[in-house]
CSV table of C-alpha atoms (C1' of nucleotides) in Angstrom, one decimal:
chain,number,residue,atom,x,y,z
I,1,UNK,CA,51.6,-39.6,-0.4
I,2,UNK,CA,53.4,-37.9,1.7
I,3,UNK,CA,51.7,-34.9,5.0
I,4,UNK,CA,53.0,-32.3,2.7
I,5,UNK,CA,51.5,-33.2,-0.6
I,6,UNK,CA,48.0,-33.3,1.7
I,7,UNK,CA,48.0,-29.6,2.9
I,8,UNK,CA,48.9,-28.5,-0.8
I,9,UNK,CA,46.0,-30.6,-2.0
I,10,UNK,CA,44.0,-29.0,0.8
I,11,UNK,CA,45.0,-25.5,-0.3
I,12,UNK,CA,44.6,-25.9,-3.6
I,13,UNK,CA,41.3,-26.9,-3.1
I,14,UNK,CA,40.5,-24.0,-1.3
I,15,UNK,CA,39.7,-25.8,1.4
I,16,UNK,CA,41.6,-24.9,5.1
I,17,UNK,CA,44.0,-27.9,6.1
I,18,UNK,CA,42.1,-28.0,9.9
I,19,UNK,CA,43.0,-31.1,11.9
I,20,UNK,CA,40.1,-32.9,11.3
I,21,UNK,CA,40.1,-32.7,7.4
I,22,UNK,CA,44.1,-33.3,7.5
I,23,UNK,CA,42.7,-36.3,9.5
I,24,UNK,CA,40.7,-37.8,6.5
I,25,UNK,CA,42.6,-36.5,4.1
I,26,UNK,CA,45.8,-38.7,5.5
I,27,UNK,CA,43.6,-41.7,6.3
I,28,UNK,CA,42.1,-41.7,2.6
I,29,UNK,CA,45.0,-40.7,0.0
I,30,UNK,CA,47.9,-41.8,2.2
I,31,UNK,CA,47.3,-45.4,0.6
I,32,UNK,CA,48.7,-47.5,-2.4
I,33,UNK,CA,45.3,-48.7,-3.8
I,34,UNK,CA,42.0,-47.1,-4.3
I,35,UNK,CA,39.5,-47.1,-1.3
I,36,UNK,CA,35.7,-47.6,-1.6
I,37,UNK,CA,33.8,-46.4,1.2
I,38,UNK,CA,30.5,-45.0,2.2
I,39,UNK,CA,30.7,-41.9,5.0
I,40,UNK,CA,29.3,-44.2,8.0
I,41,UNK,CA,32.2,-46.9,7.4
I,42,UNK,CA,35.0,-44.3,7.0
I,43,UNK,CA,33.5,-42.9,10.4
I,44,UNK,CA,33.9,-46.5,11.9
I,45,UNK,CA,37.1,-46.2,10.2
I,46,UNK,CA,38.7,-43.4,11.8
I,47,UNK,CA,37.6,-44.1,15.2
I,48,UNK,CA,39.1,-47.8,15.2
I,49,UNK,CA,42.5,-45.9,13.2
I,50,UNK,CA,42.9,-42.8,16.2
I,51,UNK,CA,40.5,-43.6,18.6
I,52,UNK,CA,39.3,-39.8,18.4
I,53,UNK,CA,35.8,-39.5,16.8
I,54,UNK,CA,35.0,-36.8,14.4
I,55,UNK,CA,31.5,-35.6,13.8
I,56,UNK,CA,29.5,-37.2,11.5
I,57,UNK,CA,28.6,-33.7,9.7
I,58,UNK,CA,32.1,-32.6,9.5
I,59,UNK,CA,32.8,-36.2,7.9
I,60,UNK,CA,30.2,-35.5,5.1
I,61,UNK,CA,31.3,-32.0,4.9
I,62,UNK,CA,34.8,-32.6,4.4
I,63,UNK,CA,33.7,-35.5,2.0
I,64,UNK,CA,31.7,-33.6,-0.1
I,65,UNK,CA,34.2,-30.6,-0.2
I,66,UNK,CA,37.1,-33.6,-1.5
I,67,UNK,CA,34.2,-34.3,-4.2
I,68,UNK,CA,33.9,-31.1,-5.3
I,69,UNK,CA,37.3,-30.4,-5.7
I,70,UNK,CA,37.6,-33.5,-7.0
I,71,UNK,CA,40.0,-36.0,-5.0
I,72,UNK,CA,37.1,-38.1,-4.6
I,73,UNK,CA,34.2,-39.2,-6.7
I,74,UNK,CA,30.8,-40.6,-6.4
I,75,UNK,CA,30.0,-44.0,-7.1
I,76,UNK,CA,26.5,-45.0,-8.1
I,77,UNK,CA,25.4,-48.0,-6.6
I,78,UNK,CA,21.8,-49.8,-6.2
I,79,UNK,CA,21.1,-49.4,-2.6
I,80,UNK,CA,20.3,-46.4,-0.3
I,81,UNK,CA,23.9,-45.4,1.1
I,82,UNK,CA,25.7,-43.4,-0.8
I,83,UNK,CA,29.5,-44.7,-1.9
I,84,UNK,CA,32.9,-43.0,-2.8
I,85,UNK,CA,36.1,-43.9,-4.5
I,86,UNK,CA,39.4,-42.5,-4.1
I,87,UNK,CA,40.1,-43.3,-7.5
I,88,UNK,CA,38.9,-40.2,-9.6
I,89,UNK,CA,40.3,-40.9,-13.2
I,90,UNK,CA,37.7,-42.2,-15.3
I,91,UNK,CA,37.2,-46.3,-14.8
I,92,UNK,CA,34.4,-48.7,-14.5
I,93,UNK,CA,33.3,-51.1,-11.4
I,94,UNK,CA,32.4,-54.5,-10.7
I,95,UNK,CA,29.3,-54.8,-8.1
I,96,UNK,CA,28.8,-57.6,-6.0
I,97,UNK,CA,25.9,-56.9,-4.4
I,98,UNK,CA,25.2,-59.9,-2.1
I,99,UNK,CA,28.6,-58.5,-0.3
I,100,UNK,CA,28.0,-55.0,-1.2
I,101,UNK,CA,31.8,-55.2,-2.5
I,102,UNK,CA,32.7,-52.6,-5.0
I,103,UNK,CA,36.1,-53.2,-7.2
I,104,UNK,CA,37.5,-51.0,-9.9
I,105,UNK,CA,38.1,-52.1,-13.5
I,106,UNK,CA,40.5,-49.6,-15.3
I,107,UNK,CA,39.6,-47.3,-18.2
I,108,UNK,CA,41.1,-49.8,-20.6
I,109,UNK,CA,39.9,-52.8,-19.8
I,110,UNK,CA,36.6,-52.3,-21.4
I,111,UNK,CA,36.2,-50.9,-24.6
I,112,UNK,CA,33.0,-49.9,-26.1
I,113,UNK,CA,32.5,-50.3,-30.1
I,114,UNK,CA,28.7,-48.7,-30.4
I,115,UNK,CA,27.0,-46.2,-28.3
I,116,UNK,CA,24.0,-43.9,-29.5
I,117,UNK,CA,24.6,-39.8,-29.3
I,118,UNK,CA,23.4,-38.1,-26.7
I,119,UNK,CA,19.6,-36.5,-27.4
I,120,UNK,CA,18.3,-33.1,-28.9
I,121,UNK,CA,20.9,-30.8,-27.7
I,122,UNK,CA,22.6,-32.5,-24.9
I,123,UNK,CA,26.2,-33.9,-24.9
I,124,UNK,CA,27.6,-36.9,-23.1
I,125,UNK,CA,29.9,-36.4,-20.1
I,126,UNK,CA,31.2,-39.8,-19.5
I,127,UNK,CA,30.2,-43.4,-19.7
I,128,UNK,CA,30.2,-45.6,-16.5
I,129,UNK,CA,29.9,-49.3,-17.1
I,130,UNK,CA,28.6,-51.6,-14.1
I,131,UNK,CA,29.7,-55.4,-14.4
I,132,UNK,CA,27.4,-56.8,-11.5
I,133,UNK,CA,28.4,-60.3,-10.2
I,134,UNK,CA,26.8,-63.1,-8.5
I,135,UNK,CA,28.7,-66.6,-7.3
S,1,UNK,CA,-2.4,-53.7,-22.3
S,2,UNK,CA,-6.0,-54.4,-21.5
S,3,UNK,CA,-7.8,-54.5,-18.0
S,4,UNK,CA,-8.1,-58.9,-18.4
S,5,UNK,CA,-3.8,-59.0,-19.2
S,6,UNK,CA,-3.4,-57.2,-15.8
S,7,UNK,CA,-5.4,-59.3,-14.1
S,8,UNK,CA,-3.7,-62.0,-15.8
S,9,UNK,CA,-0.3,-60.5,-14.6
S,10,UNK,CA,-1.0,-59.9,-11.4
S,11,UNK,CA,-2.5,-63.8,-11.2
S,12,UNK,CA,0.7,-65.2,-12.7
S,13,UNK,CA,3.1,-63.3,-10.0
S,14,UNK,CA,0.8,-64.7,-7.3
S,15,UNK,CA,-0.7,-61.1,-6.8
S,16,UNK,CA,-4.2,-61.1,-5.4
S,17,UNK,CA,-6.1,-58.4,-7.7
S,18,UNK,CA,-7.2,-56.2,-5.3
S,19,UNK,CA,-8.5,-52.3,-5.8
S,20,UNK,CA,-5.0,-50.7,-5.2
S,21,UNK,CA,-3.1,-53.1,-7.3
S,22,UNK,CA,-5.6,-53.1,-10.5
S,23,UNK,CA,-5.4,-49.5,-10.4
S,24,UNK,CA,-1.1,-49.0,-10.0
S,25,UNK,CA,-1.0,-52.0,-12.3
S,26,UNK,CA,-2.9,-50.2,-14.9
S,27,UNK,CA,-1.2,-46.8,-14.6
S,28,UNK,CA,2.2,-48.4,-14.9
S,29,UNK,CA,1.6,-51.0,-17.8
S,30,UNK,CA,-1.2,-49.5,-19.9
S,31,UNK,CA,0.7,-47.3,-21.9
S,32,UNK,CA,2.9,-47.0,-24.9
S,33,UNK,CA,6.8,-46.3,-24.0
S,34,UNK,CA,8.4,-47.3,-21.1
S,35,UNK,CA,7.9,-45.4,-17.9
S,36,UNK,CA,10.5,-44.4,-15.1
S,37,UNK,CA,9.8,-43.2,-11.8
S,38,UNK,CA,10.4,-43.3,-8.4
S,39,UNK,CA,7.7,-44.1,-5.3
S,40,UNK,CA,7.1,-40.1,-4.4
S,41,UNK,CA,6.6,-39.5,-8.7
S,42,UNK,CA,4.4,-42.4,-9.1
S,43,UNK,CA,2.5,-41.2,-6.0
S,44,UNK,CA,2.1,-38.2,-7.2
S,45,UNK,CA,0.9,-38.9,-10.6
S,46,UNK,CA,-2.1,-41.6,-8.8
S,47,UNK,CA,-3.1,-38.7,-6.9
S,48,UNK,CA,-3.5,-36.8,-10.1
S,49,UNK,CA,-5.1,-39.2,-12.3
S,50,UNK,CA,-7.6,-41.0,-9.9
S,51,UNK,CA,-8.1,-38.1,-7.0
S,52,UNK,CA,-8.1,-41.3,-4.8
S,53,UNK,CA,-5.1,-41.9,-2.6
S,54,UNK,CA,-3.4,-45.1,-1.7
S,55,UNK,CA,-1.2,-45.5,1.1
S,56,UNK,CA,2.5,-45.2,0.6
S,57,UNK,CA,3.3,-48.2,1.7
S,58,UNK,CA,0.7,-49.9,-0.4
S,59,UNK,CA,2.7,-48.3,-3.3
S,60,UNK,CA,6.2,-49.8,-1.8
S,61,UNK,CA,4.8,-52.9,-1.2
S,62,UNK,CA,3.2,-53.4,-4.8
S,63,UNK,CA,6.1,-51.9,-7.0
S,64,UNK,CA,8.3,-53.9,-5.2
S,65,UNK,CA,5.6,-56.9,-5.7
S,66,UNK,CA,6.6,-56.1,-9.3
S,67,UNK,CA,10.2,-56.2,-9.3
S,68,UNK,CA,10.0,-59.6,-7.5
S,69,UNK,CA,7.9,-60.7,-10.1
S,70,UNK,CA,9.7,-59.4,-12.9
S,71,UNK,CA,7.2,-57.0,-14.2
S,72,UNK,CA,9.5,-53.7,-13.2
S,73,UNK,CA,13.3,-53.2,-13.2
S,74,UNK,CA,15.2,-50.9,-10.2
S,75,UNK,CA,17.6,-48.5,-11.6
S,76,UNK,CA,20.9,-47.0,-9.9
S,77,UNK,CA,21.1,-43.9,-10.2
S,78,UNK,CA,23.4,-41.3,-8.5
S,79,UNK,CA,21.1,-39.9,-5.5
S,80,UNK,CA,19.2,-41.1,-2.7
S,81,UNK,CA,15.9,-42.1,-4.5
S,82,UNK,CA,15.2,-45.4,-6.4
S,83,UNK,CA,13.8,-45.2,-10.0
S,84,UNK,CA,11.8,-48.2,-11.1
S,85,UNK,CA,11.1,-49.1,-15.1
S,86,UNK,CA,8.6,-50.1,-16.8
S,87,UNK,CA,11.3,-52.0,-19.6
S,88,UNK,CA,12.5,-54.8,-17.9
S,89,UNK,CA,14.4,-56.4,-21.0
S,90,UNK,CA,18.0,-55.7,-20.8
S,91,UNK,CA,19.1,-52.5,-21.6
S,92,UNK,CA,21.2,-49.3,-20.7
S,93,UNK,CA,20.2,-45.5,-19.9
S,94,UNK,CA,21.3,-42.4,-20.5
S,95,UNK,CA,21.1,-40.1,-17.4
S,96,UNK,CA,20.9,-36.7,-16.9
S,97,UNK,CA,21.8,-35.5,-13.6
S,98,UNK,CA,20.6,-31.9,-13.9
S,99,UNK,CA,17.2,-33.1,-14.5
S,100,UNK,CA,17.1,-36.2,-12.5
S,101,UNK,CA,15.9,-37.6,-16.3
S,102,UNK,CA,16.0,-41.2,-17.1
S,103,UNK,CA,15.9,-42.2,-21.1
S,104,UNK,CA,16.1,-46.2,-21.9
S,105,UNK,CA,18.9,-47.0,-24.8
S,106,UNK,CA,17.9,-50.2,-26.2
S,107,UNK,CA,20.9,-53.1,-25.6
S,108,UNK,CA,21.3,-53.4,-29.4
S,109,UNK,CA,22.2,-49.5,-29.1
S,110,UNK,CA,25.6,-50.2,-27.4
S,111,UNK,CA,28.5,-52.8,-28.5
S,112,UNK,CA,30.9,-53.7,-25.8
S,113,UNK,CA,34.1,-55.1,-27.6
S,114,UNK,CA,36.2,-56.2,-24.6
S,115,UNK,CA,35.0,-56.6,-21.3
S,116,UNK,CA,37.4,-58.3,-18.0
S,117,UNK,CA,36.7,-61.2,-16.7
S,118,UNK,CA,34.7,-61.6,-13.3
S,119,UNK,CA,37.3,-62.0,-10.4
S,120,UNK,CA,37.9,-65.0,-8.2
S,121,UNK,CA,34.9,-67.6,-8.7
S,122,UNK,CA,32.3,-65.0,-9.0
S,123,UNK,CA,30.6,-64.5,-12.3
S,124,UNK,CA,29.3,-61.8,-14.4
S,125,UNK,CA,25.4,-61.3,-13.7
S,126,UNK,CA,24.7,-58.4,-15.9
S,127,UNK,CA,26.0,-55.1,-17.6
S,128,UNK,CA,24.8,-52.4,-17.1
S,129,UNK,CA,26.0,-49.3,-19.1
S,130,UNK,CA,25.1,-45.4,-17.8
S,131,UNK,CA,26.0,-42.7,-20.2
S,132,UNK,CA,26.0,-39.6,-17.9
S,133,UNK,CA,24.6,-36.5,-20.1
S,134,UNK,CA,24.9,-32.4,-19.9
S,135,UNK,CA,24.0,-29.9,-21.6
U,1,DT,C1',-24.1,-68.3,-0.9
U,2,DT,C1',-22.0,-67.6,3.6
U,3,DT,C1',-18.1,-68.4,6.3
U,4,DT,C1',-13.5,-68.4,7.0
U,5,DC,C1',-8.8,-67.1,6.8
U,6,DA,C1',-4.7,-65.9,4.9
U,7,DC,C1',-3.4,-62.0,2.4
U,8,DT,C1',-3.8,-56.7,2.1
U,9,DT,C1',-4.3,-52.0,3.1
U,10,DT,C1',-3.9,-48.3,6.0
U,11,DA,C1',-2.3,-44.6,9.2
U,12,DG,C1',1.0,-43.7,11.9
U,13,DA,C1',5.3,-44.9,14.3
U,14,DA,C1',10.0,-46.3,13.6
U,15,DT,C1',14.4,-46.3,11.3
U,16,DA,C1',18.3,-44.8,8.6
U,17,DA,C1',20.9,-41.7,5.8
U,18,DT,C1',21.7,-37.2,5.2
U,19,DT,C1',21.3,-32.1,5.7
U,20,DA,C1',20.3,-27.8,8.4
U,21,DT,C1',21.1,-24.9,12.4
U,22,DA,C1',23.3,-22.1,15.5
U,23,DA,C1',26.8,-21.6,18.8
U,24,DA,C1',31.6,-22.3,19.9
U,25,DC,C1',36.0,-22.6,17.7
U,26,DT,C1',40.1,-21.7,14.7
U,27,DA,C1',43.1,-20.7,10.6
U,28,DA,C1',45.1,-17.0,8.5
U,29,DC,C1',45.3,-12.3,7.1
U,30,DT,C1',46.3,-7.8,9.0
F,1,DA,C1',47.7,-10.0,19.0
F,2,DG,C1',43.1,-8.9,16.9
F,3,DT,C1',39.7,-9.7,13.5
F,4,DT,C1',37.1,-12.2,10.4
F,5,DA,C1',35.4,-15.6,7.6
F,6,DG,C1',35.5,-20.3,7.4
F,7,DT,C1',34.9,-24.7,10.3
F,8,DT,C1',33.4,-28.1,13.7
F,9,DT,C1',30.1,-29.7,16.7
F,10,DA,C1',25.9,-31.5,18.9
F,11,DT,C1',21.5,-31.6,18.0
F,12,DA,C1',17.4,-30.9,15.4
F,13,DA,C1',15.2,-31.5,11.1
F,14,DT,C1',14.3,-33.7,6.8
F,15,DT,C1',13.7,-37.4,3.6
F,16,DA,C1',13.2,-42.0,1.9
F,17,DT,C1',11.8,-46.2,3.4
F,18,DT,C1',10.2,-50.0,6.4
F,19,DC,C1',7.6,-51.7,10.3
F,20,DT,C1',3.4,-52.4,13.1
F,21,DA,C1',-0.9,-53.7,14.4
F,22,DA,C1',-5.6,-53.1,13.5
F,23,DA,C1',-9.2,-53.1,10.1
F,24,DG,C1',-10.5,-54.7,5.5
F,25,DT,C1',-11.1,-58.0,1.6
F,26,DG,C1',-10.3,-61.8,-2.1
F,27,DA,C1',-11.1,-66.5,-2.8
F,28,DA,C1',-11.4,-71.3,-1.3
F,29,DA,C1',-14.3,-74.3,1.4
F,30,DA,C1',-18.6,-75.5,3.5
DNA sequence: TTTTCACTTTAGAATAATTATAAACTAACT
DNA sequence: AGTTAGTTTATAATTATTCTAAAGTGAAAA
């Protein structure tokens, strides 16, 4: 993904293309696989990447503005920090959680026969299935 | 569940029956349908019920007493609080974020017809299946 | 029983993740 | 260039949870 394709994502999020948020932006979509991360580890991240440190608010700011407008989403994950996942289509996860180690598993490779309807009056948004390892 | 199976519980865990424990122990397994909540809920509701008040910490340390010993489950759940259940047989949730509302789906309820396998020498633990609702 | 002692409870301090605040800064429209 | 609304920043505040150390209490032994 090329600098370009980053500010029109930015603008068509609404969001201004300031140099800290091109900053993440590049670091996190400017990449061949998905990335997993929690907000302190991508702030360890970018200060190893461009020695310049960013505040930790603007980090969850600019975070939460990429979920909103959805280039990122939120990963559920037993624990107390809070994980994200550059992968937005809809897909499923493997868990390790002796390494806290989070890997994707594509829409496709699990297919569910059964599953109940939703109760009295609600509707299902979407079905996320956790496969949690151990050795 | 009667007051001698709790103390029977508690026994088999290697949990001294003391005051604090009876009394969470009896407001989280005598009852009908399976119970979710988090430490601040369950809190809460002992405040309510008994007018007495037991630490908070008294409340982390026995729920998570319980998980050790197998007599509560910890659910993920998008957010920064943990939910605990009362229905520690495998099983699956439906969740709805809008109202932070936890409802068990019993394993038998959802099929899964192809699953991947676990990657490199690490094997499958569980399966855990989270059908996201709205309204 | 009483004594003893390891296990518990408790209030409050400490920690960790996250969010709020308010002042300084800046992109972008005019 | 000037204005303004949106943004960044350091710091304070908040929230969930864990730690600590002193006081309390089951239960095994005397």
């Amino acid at each position: 993904m090329k600098k370009i394709d980053i500010l029109k994502k930015l603008r068509s999020s609404r969001l201004r293309p300031t140099k800290q948020r091109v900053e993440i932006a590049k670091f996190l979509f400017e990449r061949e696989k998905t990335f997993h991360f929690t907000v302190e580890s991508l702030n360890k991240l970018l200060i190893k990447k461009s020695n310049s440190k960013i505040a930790l608010a603007t980090i969850y700011n600019t975070v939460h503005a990429f979920k909103a407008s959805g280039h990122l989403s939120e990963v559920e994950v037993r624990g107390n920090k809070t994980y994200f996942d550059t992968n937005v289509s809809n897909h499923h996860h493997f868990y390790d959680s002796e390494t806290s180690e989070l890997i994707d598993i594509d829409a496709n490779d699990i297919v569910i026969q059964k599953i109940p309807k939703a109760p009295n009056g609600k509707k299902i948004k979407n079905v996320e299935v956790f496969i949690n390892l151990k050795k």
